[in-house]
Coordinates of C-alpha atoms in Angstrom, one line a residue:
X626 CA -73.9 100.1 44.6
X627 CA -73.7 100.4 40.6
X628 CA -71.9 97.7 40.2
X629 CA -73.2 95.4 42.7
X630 CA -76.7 95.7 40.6
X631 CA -75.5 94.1 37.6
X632 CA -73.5 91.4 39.0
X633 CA -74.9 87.9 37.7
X634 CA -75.6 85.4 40.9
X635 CA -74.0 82.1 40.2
X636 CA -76.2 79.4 38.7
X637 CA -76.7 76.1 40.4
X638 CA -76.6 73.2 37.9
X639 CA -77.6 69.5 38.1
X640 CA -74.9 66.8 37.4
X641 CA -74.8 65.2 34.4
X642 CA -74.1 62.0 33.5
X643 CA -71.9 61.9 30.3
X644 CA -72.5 59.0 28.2
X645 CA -68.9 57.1 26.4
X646 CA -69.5 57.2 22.7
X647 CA -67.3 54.2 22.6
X648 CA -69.7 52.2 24.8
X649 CA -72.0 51.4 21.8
X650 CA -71.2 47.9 21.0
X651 CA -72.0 48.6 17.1
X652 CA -69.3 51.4 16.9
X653 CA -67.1 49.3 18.3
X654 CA -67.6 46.3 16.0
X655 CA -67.4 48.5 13.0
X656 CA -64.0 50.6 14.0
X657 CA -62.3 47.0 14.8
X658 CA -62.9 45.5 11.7
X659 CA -61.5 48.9 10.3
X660 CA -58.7 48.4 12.1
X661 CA -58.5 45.2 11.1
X662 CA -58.5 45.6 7.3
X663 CA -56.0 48.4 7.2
X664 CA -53.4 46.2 9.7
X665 CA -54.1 42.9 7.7
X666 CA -52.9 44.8 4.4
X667 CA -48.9 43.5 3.4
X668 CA -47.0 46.9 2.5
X669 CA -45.9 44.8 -0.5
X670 CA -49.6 45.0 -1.5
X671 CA -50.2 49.1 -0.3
X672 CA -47.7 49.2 -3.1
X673 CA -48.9 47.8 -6.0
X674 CA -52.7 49.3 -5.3
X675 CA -51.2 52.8 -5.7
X676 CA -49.1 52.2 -8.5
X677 CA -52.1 50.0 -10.3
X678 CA -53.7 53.8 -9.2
X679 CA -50.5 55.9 -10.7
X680 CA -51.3 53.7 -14.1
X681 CA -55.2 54.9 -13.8
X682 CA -54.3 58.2 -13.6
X683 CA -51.6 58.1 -16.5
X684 CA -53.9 56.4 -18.4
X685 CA -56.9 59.1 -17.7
X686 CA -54.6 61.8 -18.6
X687 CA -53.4 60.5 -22.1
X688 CA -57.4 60.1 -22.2
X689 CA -58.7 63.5 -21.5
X690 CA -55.1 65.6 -22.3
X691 CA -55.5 67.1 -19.0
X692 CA -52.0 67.6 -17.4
X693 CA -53.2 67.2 -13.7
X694 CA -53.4 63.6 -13.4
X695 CA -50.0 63.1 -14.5
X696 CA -48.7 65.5 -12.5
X697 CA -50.2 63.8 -9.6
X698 CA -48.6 60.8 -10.6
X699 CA -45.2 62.6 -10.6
X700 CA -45.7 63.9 -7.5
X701 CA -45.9 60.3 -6.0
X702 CA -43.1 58.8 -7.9
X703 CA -40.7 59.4 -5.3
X704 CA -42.8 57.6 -2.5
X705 CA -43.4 54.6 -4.9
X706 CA -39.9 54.6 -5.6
X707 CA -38.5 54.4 -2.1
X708 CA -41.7 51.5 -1.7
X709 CA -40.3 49.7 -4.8
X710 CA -38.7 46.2 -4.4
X711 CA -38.1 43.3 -6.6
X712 CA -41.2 41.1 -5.9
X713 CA -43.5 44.0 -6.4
X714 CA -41.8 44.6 -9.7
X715 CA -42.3 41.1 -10.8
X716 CA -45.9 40.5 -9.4
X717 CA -46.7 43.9 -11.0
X718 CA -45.0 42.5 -14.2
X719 CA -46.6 39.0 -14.0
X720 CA -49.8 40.5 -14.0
X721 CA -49.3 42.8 -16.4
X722 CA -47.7 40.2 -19.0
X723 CA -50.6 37.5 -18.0
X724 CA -53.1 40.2 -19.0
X725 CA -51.8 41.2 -22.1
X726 CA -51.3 37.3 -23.2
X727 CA -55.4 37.2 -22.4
X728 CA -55.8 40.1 -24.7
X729 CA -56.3 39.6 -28.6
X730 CA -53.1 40.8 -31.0
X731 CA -53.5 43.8 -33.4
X732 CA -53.2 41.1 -36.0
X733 CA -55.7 38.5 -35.1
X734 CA -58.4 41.9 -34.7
X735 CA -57.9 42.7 -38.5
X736 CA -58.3 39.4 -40.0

């Protein structure tokens, strides 16, 4: 009789009608044009943003002496090396060379 005192009586609950969060047309805009941007991108270019980022980071760490960034950097070497190919060394290279051609020489800055 104890027991049969403290024993809960089952609640009776209204259905609910779940809305879809995909059924918002704006959120469905947005996450196909996502979608969109990261399948349009060539591997050839995934490559050469992370190692124009590796070079950011190399160049931050000779800035600030802190050791981190370049150990970041070597801790992606392996992944950019197995990425590498020969036209991503030569765009990288091109660009590279066409900057520094842009830039002013040590000895034109002195005189």
């Amino acid at each position: 009789a104890a027991a049969s005192k403290f024993a809960r009586k089952p609640l009776k609950m209204a259905d609910v009608e779940m809305k879809d969060v995909a059924a918002s047309p704006s959120a469905d805009v947005k996450d196909e044009e996502k979608k969109e941007e990261t399948t349009k991108k060539h591997p050839d270019l995934l490559t050469l943003e992370d190692i124009r980022e590796q070079i950011k980071h190399i160049e931050k760490a000779v800035a600030s002496k802190e050791p981190r960034f370049m150990s970041r950097v070597m801790r992606s070497l392996v992944n950019t090396r197995r990425k590498l190919a020969p036209r991503i060394l030569r765009r990288l290279l091109t660009a590279y060379l066409t900057l520094q051609e842009g830039a002013p020489k040590k000895d034109e800055v002195n005189e």
